[in-house]
Tab-separated table of C-alpha atoms in Angstrom:
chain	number	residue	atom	x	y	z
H	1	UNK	CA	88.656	44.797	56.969
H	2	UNK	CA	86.720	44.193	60.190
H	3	UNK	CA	86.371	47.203	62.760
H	4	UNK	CA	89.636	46.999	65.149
H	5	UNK	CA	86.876	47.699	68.136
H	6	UNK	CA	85.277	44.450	67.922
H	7	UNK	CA	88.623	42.680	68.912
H	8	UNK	CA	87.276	44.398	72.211
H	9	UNK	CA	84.782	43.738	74.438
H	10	UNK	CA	81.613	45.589	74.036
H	11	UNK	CA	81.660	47.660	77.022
H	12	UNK	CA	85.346	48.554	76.357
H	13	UNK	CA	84.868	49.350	72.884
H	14	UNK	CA	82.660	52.044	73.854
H	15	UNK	CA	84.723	53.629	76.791
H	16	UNK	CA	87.779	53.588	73.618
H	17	UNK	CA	84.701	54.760	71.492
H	18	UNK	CA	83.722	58.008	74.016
H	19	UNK	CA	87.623	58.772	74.757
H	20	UNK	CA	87.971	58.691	71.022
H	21	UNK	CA	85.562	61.165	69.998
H	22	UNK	CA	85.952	62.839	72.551
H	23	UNK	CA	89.629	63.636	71.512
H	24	UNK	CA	88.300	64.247	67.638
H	25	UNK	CA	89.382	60.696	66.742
H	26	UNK	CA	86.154	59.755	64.771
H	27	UNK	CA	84.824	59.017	61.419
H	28	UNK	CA	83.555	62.168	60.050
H	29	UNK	CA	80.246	61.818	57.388
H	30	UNK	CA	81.384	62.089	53.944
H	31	UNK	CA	77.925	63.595	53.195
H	32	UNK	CA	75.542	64.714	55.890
H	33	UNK	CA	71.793	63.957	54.183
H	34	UNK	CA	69.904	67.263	54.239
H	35	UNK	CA	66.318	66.297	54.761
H	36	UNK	CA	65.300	68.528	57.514
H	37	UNK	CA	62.466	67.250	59.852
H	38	UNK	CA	60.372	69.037	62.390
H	39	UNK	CA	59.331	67.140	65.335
H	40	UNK	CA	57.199	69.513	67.563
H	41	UNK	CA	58.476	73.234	66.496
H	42	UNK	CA	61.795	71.566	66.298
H	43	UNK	CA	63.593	71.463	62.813
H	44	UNK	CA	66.760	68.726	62.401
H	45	UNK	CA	68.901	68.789	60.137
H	46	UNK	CA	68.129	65.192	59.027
H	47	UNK	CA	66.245	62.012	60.444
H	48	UNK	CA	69.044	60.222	61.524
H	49	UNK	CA	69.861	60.703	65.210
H	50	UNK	CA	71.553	59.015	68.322
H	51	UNK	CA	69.446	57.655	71.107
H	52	UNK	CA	69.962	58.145	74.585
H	53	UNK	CA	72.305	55.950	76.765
H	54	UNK	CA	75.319	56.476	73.860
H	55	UNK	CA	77.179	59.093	75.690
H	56	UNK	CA	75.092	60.019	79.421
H	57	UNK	CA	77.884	62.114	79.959
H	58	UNK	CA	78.200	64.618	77.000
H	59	UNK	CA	81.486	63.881	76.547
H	60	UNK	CA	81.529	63.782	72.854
H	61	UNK	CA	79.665	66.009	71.498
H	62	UNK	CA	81.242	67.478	68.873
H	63	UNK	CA	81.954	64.066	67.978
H	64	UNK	CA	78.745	62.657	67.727
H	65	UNK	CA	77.654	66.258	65.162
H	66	UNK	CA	80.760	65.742	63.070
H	67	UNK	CA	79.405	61.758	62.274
H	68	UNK	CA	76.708	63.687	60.493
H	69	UNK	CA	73.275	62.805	63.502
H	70	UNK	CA	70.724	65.015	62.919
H	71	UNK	CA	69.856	64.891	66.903
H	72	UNK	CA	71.568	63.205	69.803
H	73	UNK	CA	70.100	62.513	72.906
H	74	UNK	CA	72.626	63.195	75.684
H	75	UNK	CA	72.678	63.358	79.237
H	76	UNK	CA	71.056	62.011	82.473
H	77	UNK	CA	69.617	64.534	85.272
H	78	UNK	CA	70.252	62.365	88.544
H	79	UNK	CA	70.807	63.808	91.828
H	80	UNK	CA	73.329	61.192	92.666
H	81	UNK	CA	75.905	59.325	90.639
H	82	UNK	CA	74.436	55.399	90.142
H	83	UNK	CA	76.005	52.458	89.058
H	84	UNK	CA	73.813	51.445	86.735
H	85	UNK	CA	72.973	47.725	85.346
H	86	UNK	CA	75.283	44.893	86.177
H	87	UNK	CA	77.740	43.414	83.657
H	88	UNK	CA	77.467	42.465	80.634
H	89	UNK	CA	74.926	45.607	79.806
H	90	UNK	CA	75.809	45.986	76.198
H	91	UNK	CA	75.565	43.452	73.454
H	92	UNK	CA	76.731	42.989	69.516
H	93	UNK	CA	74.253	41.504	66.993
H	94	UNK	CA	76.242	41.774	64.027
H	95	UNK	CA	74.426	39.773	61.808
H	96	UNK	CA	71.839	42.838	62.254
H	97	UNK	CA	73.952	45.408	62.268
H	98	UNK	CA	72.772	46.207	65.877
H	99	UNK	CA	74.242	46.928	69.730
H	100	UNK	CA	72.008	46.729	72.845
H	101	UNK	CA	72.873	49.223	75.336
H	102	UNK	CA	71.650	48.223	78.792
H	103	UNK	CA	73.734	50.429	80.679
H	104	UNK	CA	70.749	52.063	83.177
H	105	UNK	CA	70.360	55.442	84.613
């Protein structure tokens, strides 16, 4: 069965995605993989993590741990609210298994 959120549009599908997990609606890893990596004095609790632009807000937090990331990147320090990129600013390449997320600062 495909994912429901691709009957959506990308950007939407990720505001669903955020409000989601953000409400302890998501997917929860079956099996968390234990191989612990230290990255400058820093120990994870596995190499699999979530780069930045996903959720700038922190919104999901526990969310994003429960999936079973060994890191997530969170969060933009601005001293002003911006806009960010124009429309469209995230894109599916599911023949790669892969989203772009333009979204800016």
């Amino acid at each position: 069965m495909k994912n429901p959120l691709f009957l959506l549009p990308p950007e939407m599908a990720h505001t669903v995605t955020i409000a989601a997990l953000k409400m302890g609606l998501g997917p929860r890893a079956s099996v968390s993989p234990e191989k612990p990596v230290t990255l400058f004095g820093k120990i994870f609790k596995n190499p699999i993590g979530l780069s930045a632009g996903a959720d700038k807000e922190g919104a999901a937090l526990s969310g994003w741990d429960k999936m079973g990331f060994g890191f997530v990147e969170v969060g933009t320090v601005m001293p002003r609210p911006r806009h960010g990129n124009p429309l469209p600013r995230i894109w599916r390449f599911t023949d790669q298994n892969a989203v772009v997320n333009w979204m800016g600062l």
